[in-house]
Amino acid sequence: IIAVQVGDKKARFKVMWVAGGPGQKMEVGVKMVEGQRIPWQAEKEALRTASARPISRTKPPAPDRRKYPRHRISFPIEIRDETIGSNMGIKTADIGGQGCYVETMVPFPLKKAVTITFWLNSHRVQTTAIVRTSDGGVGMGIEFTGLEEATQKQLQQHLENLALDAAPFKKARGAP
C-alpha cells in the first residue's frame, strides 16, 4: 500500500504490478484502495467547470519510418540475453523485415543488445538485435541489427505470405 498526495489531499493505493529493476526506470501499476477519495478530484472538477479540454498525456504518433511494414502476426522467435545466458521463447505481437514487438510483463531495458533466432521456411536465422522501446508491463520493440538486406527482404516476403494466408481465416470469423 502506498500513499499518493496531490496538494493537501492524500489517498492510499495498492501496488498491483512493478516493472523494471535496479538501475532501470521503474513503472508501477496501482489501484485505489476502496473507500478512498481521488486526491485530484478538485483539479478534475475545475477542468470540467472551466470547460477546458483535458491535457493529452500521450505524444502524438510519430510518422512510421520503417522500411518494411509490420504485420500483426504471432511469429515464434527466441530472444537470448548473452550477458546472463538466458533464452526466452516467445511469439511476436507484430513483426516486419527489420524488427518486431513482443508482449512481456518485464521487458529488457532500452538499448539492451540481444540475439534473436527464428526459422525462415526450413532455414534457421540468427541475428543481433537491440531493444528500441521498453514498455513496462506491456512489452518491447526490437530492431534486427544484424540481418543482411537480402534476408530482410526474404523475411518480409515470408511475413506477407503468412498475413495473406491468415486473412481469409480472419474474415471467416468476422474480424476486420
PDB file of C-alpha atoms in Angstrom:
ATOM      1  CA  ILE A   1       0.000   0.000   0.000  1.00  0.00           C
ATOM      2  CA  ILE A   2       1.379   3.426  -0.946  1.00  0.00           C
ATOM      3  CA  ALA A   3       0.120   6.977  -0.445  1.00  0.00           C
ATOM      4  CA  VAL A   4      -0.395   9.407  -3.314  1.00  0.00           C
ATOM      5  CA  GLN A   5      -0.628  13.091  -2.472  1.00  0.00           C
ATOM      6  CA  VAL A   6      -1.864  15.952  -4.648  1.00  0.00           C
ATOM      7  CA  GLY A   7      -1.650  19.283  -2.839  1.00  0.00           C
ATOM      8  CA  ASP A   8      -3.007  18.620   0.657  1.00  0.00           C
ATOM      9  CA  LYS A   9      -5.162  15.639  -0.430  1.00  0.00           C
ATOM     10  CA  LYS A  10      -3.953  12.051   0.031  1.00  0.00           C
ATOM     11  CA  ALA A  11      -5.245   8.604  -0.914  1.00  0.00           C
ATOM     12  CA  ARG A  12      -3.989   5.063  -0.474  1.00  0.00           C
ATOM     13  CA  PHE A  13      -3.299   2.821  -3.444  1.00  0.00           C
ATOM     14  CA  LYS A  14      -2.449  -0.879  -3.665  1.00  0.00           C
ATOM     15  CA  VAL A  15       0.529  -1.784  -5.868  1.00  0.00           C
ATOM     16  CA  MET A  16      -0.714  -4.254  -8.497  1.00  0.00           C
ATOM     17  CA  TRP A  17       2.496  -4.738 -10.543  1.00  0.00           C
ATOM     18  CA  VAL A  18       6.045  -3.425 -10.841  1.00  0.00           C
ATOM     19  CA  ALA A  19       8.239  -3.390 -13.956  1.00  0.00           C
ATOM     20  CA  GLY A  20      11.921  -2.551 -14.142  1.00  0.00           C
ATOM     21  CA  GLY A  21      14.714  -3.246 -11.766  1.00  0.00           C
ATOM     22  CA  PRO A  22      17.873  -1.887 -10.179  1.00  0.00           C
ATOM     23  CA  GLY A  23      19.361   0.901 -12.274  1.00  0.00           C
ATOM     24  CA  GLN A  24      16.319   0.974 -14.595  1.00  0.00           C
ATOM     25  CA  LYS A  25      13.320   3.220 -14.923  1.00  0.00           C
ATOM     26  CA  MET A  26      10.605   1.730 -12.715  1.00  0.00           C
ATOM     27  CA  GLU A  27       6.912   1.635 -13.543  1.00  0.00           C
ATOM     28  CA  VAL A  28       4.211   0.734 -11.038  1.00  0.00           C
ATOM     29  CA  GLY A  29       0.573  -0.157 -11.644  1.00  0.00           C
ATOM     30  CA  VAL A  30      -1.704   0.869  -8.787  1.00  0.00           C
ATOM     31  CA  LYS A  31      -5.367   0.559  -7.816  1.00  0.00           C
ATOM     32  CA  MET A  32      -7.059   2.901  -5.358  1.00  0.00           C
ATOM     33  CA  VAL A  33      -7.982   1.245  -2.058  1.00  0.00           C
ATOM     34  CA  GLU A  34     -11.765   1.017  -1.636  1.00  0.00           C
ATOM     35  CA  GLY A  35     -13.300   3.913   0.295  1.00  0.00           C
ATOM     36  CA  GLN A  36     -10.602   6.428  -0.686  1.00  0.00           C
ATOM     37  CA  ARG A  37     -11.349   9.715  -2.457  1.00  0.00           C
ATOM     38  CA  ILE A  38      -9.461  10.679  -5.580  1.00  0.00           C
ATOM     39  CA  PRO A  39      -6.835  13.222  -4.435  1.00  0.00           C
ATOM     40  CA  TRP A  40      -7.006  15.128  -7.728  1.00  0.00           C
ATOM     41  CA  GLN A  41     -10.819  15.415  -7.692  1.00  0.00           C
ATOM     42  CA  ALA A  42     -10.734  19.226  -7.210  1.00  0.00           C
ATOM     43  CA  GLU A  43      -8.472  19.659 -10.243  1.00  0.00           C
ATOM     44  CA  LYS A  44     -10.699  17.329 -12.260  1.00  0.00           C
ATOM     45  CA  GLU A  45     -13.822  19.330 -11.370  1.00  0.00           C
ATOM     46  CA  ALA A  46     -12.069  22.650 -12.075  1.00  0.00           C
ATOM     47  CA  LEU A  47     -11.256  21.422 -15.575  1.00  0.00           C
ATOM     48  CA  ARG A  48     -14.827  20.290 -16.113  1.00  0.00           C
ATOM     49  CA  THR A  49     -16.409  23.581 -14.925  1.00  0.00           C
ATOM     50  CA  ALA A  50     -13.962  25.700 -16.906  1.00  0.00           C
ATOM     51  CA  SER A  51     -14.886  23.654 -19.992  1.00  0.00           C
ATOM     52  CA  ALA A  52     -11.190  23.149 -20.527  1.00  0.00           C
ATOM     53  CA  ARG A  53     -10.089  20.317 -22.708  1.00  0.00           C
ATOM     54  CA  PRO A  54      -8.204  17.601 -20.842  1.00  0.00           C
ATOM     55  CA  ILE A  55      -4.464  17.702 -21.196  1.00  0.00           C
ATOM     56  CA  SER A  56      -3.202  15.000 -23.512  1.00  0.00           C
ATOM     57  CA  ARG A  57      -0.845  12.703 -21.641  1.00  0.00           C
ATOM     58  CA  THR A  58       0.314  10.882 -24.757  1.00  0.00           C
ATOM     59  CA  LYS A  59       2.615  12.066 -27.503  1.00  0.00           C
ATOM     60  CA  PRO A  60       1.107  12.362 -30.968  1.00  0.00           C
ATOM     61  CA  PRO A  61       2.030   9.326 -33.023  1.00  0.00           C
ATOM     62  CA  ALA A  62       5.282   9.750 -34.898  1.00  0.00           C
ATOM     63  CA  PRO A  63       5.247   9.020 -38.612  1.00  0.00           C
ATOM     64  CA  ASP A  64       6.203   5.421 -39.360  1.00  0.00           C
ATOM     65  CA  ARG A  65       9.784   5.483 -40.657  1.00  0.00           C
ATOM     66  CA  ARG A  66      10.088   1.732 -41.060  1.00  0.00           C
ATOM     67  CA  LYS A  67      11.423   0.397 -44.335  1.00  0.00           C
ATOM     68  CA  TYR A  68       9.203  -2.692 -44.050  1.00  0.00           C
ATOM     69  CA  PRO A  69       5.648  -2.569 -42.669  1.00  0.00           C
ATOM     70  CA  ARG A  70       4.865  -4.624 -39.591  1.00  0.00           C
ATOM     71  CA  HIS A  71       2.305  -7.414 -39.707  1.00  0.00           C
ATOM     72  CA  ARG A  72       0.196  -8.405 -36.695  1.00  0.00           C
ATOM     73  CA  ILE A  73       1.388 -11.992 -36.788  1.00  0.00           C
ATOM     74  CA  SER A  74       2.143 -14.348 -33.938  1.00  0.00           C
ATOM     75  CA  PHE A  75       5.578 -15.445 -35.142  1.00  0.00           C
ATOM     76  CA  PRO A  76       7.778 -17.659 -32.915  1.00  0.00           C
ATOM     77  CA  ILE A  77      11.208 -16.280 -32.034  1.00  0.00           C
ATOM     78  CA  GLU A  78      13.847 -16.905 -29.388  1.00  0.00           C
ATOM     79  CA  ILE A  79      15.476 -13.995 -27.570  1.00  0.00           C
ATOM     80  CA  ARG A  80      18.856 -14.615 -25.952  1.00  0.00           C
ATOM     81  CA  ASP A  81      20.481 -12.291 -23.449  1.00  0.00           C
ATOM     82  CA  GLU A  82      24.184 -13.113 -23.728  1.00  0.00           C
ATOM     83  CA  THR A  83      25.155 -11.242 -20.545  1.00  0.00           C
ATOM     84  CA  ILE A  84      23.151 -13.559 -18.288  1.00  0.00           C
ATOM     85  CA  GLY A  85      22.870 -16.511 -20.667  1.00  0.00           C
ATOM     86  CA  SER A  86      19.088 -16.678 -20.656  1.00  0.00           C
ATOM     87  CA  ASN A  87      16.787 -17.763 -23.505  1.00  0.00           C
ATOM     88  CA  MET A  88      13.178 -16.653 -23.905  1.00  0.00           C
ATOM     89  CA  GLY A  89      10.947 -18.488 -26.385  1.00  0.00           C
ATOM     90  CA  ILE A  90       8.135 -16.096 -27.289  1.00  0.00           C
ATOM     91  CA  LYS A  91       5.759 -15.141 -30.103  1.00  0.00           C
ATOM     92  CA  THR A  92       5.649 -11.686 -31.644  1.00  0.00           C
ATOM     93  CA  ALA A  93       2.696  -9.313 -31.433  1.00  0.00           C
ATOM     94  CA  ASP A  94       3.829  -7.814 -34.733  1.00  0.00           C
ATOM     95  CA  ILE A  95       6.845  -8.290 -36.983  1.00  0.00           C
ATOM     96  CA  GLY A  96       8.466  -6.891 -40.113  1.00  0.00           C
ATOM     97  CA  GLY A  97      11.726  -7.349 -42.009  1.00  0.00           C
ATOM     98  CA  GLN A  98      13.660  -5.092 -39.659  1.00  0.00           C
ATOM     99  CA  GLY A  99      12.168  -5.840 -36.252  1.00  0.00           C
ATOM    100  CA  CYS A 100       9.306  -6.909 -34.052  1.00  0.00           C
ATOM    101  CA  TYR A 101       7.303  -6.166 -30.923  1.00  0.00           C
ATOM    102  CA  VAL A 102       6.863  -8.801 -28.230  1.00  0.00           C
ATOM    103  CA  GLU A 103       4.466  -8.628 -25.323  1.00  0.00           C
ATOM    104  CA  THR A 104       6.054  -9.349 -21.954  1.00  0.00           C
ATOM    105  CA  MET A 105       5.404  -8.113 -18.420  1.00  0.00           C
ATOM    106  CA  VAL A 106       9.101  -7.483 -17.776  1.00  0.00           C
ATOM    107  CA  PRO A 107      10.797  -6.206 -20.947  1.00  0.00           C
ATOM    108  CA  PHE A 108      14.529  -5.669 -21.286  1.00  0.00           C
ATOM    109  CA  PRO A 109      15.802  -2.088 -20.824  1.00  0.00           C
ATOM    110  CA  LEU A 110      16.298   0.304 -23.745  1.00  0.00           C
ATOM    111  CA  LYS A 111      19.419  -0.259 -25.848  1.00  0.00           C
ATOM    112  CA  LYS A 112      19.878  -3.798 -24.486  1.00  0.00           C
ATOM    113  CA  ALA A 113      21.746  -5.942 -27.034  1.00  0.00           C
ATOM    114  CA  VAL A 114      20.179  -9.371 -27.600  1.00  0.00           C
ATOM    115  CA  THR A 115      20.368 -12.233 -30.077  1.00  0.00           C
ATOM    116  CA  ILE A 116      17.220 -13.234 -31.996  1.00  0.00           C
ATOM    117  CA  THR A 117      16.742 -16.671 -33.568  1.00  0.00           C
ATOM    118  CA  PHE A 118      13.839 -17.715 -35.800  1.00  0.00           C
ATOM    119  CA  TRP A 119      13.055 -20.106 -38.621  1.00  0.00           C
ATOM    120  CA  LEU A 120      12.534 -18.794 -42.139  1.00  0.00           C
ATOM    121  CA  ASN A 121      11.000 -21.705 -44.021  1.00  0.00           C
ATOM    122  CA  SER A 122      13.477 -24.508 -43.180  1.00  0.00           C
ATOM    123  CA  HIS A 123      16.422 -22.153 -42.580  1.00  0.00           C
ATOM    124  CA  ARG A 124      17.472 -21.172 -39.035  1.00  0.00           C
ATOM    125  CA  VAL A 125      18.230 -17.434 -38.869  1.00  0.00           C
ATOM    126  CA  GLN A 126      20.183 -15.853 -36.042  1.00  0.00           C
ATOM    127  CA  THR A 127      20.818 -12.108 -35.775  1.00  0.00           C
ATOM    128  CA  THR A 128      21.963  -9.457 -33.384  1.00  0.00           C
ATOM    129  CA  ALA A 129      19.274  -7.050 -32.237  1.00  0.00           C
ATOM    130  CA  ILE A 130      18.699  -4.115 -29.910  1.00  0.00           C
ATOM    131  CA  VAL A 131      15.751  -3.113 -27.732  1.00  0.00           C
ATOM    132  CA  ARG A 132      14.391   0.179 -29.128  1.00  0.00           C
ATOM    133  CA  THR A 133      11.261   0.541 -26.955  1.00  0.00           C
ATOM    134  CA  SER A 134      10.637  -0.837 -23.498  1.00  0.00           C
ATOM    135  CA  ASP A 135       7.116  -0.526 -22.105  1.00  0.00           C
ATOM    136  CA  GLY A 136       6.980  -1.902 -18.552  1.00  0.00           C
ATOM    137  CA  GLY A 137       4.131  -4.354 -18.052  1.00  0.00           C
ATOM    138  CA  VAL A 138       3.418  -4.348 -21.797  1.00  0.00           C
ATOM    139  CA  GLY A 139       6.348  -5.341 -23.991  1.00  0.00           C
ATOM    140  CA  MET A 140       9.327  -4.247 -26.048  1.00  0.00           C
ATOM    141  CA  GLY A 141      10.179  -3.234 -29.594  1.00  0.00           C
ATOM    142  CA  ILE A 142      13.259  -4.927 -31.043  1.00  0.00           C
ATOM    143  CA  GLU A 143      15.280  -3.889 -34.102  1.00  0.00           C
ATOM    144  CA  PHE A 144      17.134  -6.626 -36.000  1.00  0.00           C
ATOM    145  CA  THR A 145      20.574  -5.036 -36.436  1.00  0.00           C
ATOM    146  CA  GLY A 146      22.484  -7.946 -37.951  1.00  0.00           C
ATOM    147  CA  LEU A 147      20.219  -9.034 -40.819  1.00  0.00           C
ATOM    148  CA  GLU A 148      21.541  -8.542 -44.332  1.00  0.00           C
ATOM    149  CA  GLU A 149      19.274  -6.722 -46.803  1.00  0.00           C
ATOM    150  CA  ALA A 150      18.536  -9.931 -48.736  1.00  0.00           C
ATOM    151  CA  THR A 151      17.453 -11.729 -45.549  1.00  0.00           C
ATOM    152  CA  GLN A 152      15.286  -8.749 -44.535  1.00  0.00           C
ATOM    153  CA  LYS A 153      13.516  -8.890 -47.924  1.00  0.00           C
ATOM    154  CA  GLN A 154      13.100 -12.663 -47.669  1.00  0.00           C
ATOM    155  CA  LEU A 155      11.670 -12.356 -44.148  1.00  0.00           C
ATOM    156  CA  GLN A 156       9.287  -9.590 -45.231  1.00  0.00           C
ATOM    157  CA  GLN A 157       8.028 -11.657 -48.173  1.00  0.00           C
ATOM    158  CA  HIS A 158       7.515 -14.653 -45.876  1.00  0.00           C
ATOM    159  CA  LEU A 159       5.560 -12.496 -43.413  1.00  0.00           C
ATOM    160  CA  GLU A 160       3.399 -11.029 -46.176  1.00  0.00           C
ATOM    161  CA  ASN A 161       2.562 -14.567 -47.339  1.00  0.00           C
ATOM    162  CA  LEU A 162       1.653 -15.550 -43.768  1.00  0.00           C
ATOM    163  CA  ALA A 163      -0.535 -12.438 -43.447  1.00  0.00           C
ATOM    164  CA  LEU A 164      -2.338 -13.273 -46.706  1.00  0.00           C
ATOM    165  CA  ASP A 165      -2.862 -16.868 -45.586  1.00  0.00           C
ATOM    166  CA  ALA A 166      -4.339 -15.637 -42.281  1.00  0.00           C
ATOM    167  CA  ALA A 167      -6.639 -13.040 -43.927  1.00  0.00           C
ATOM    168  CA  PRO A 168      -9.393 -15.476 -45.094  1.00  0.00           C
ATOM    169  CA  PHE A 169      -9.483 -17.040 -41.606  1.00  0.00           C
ATOM    170  CA  LYS A 170      -9.943 -13.613 -40.002  1.00  0.00           C
ATOM    171  CA  LYS A 171     -12.750 -12.682 -42.400  1.00  0.00           C
ATOM    172  CA  ALA A 172     -14.488 -16.013 -41.839  1.00  0.00           C
ATOM    173  CA  ARG A 173     -14.559 -15.349 -38.090  1.00  0.00           C
ATOM    174  CA  GLY A 174     -15.911 -11.817 -38.562  1.00  0.00           C
ATOM    175  CA  ALA A 175     -12.678  -9.996 -37.725  1.00  0.00           C
ATOM    176  CA  PRO A 176     -11.791  -6.797 -39.604  1.00  0.00           C
TER     177      PRO A 176
END
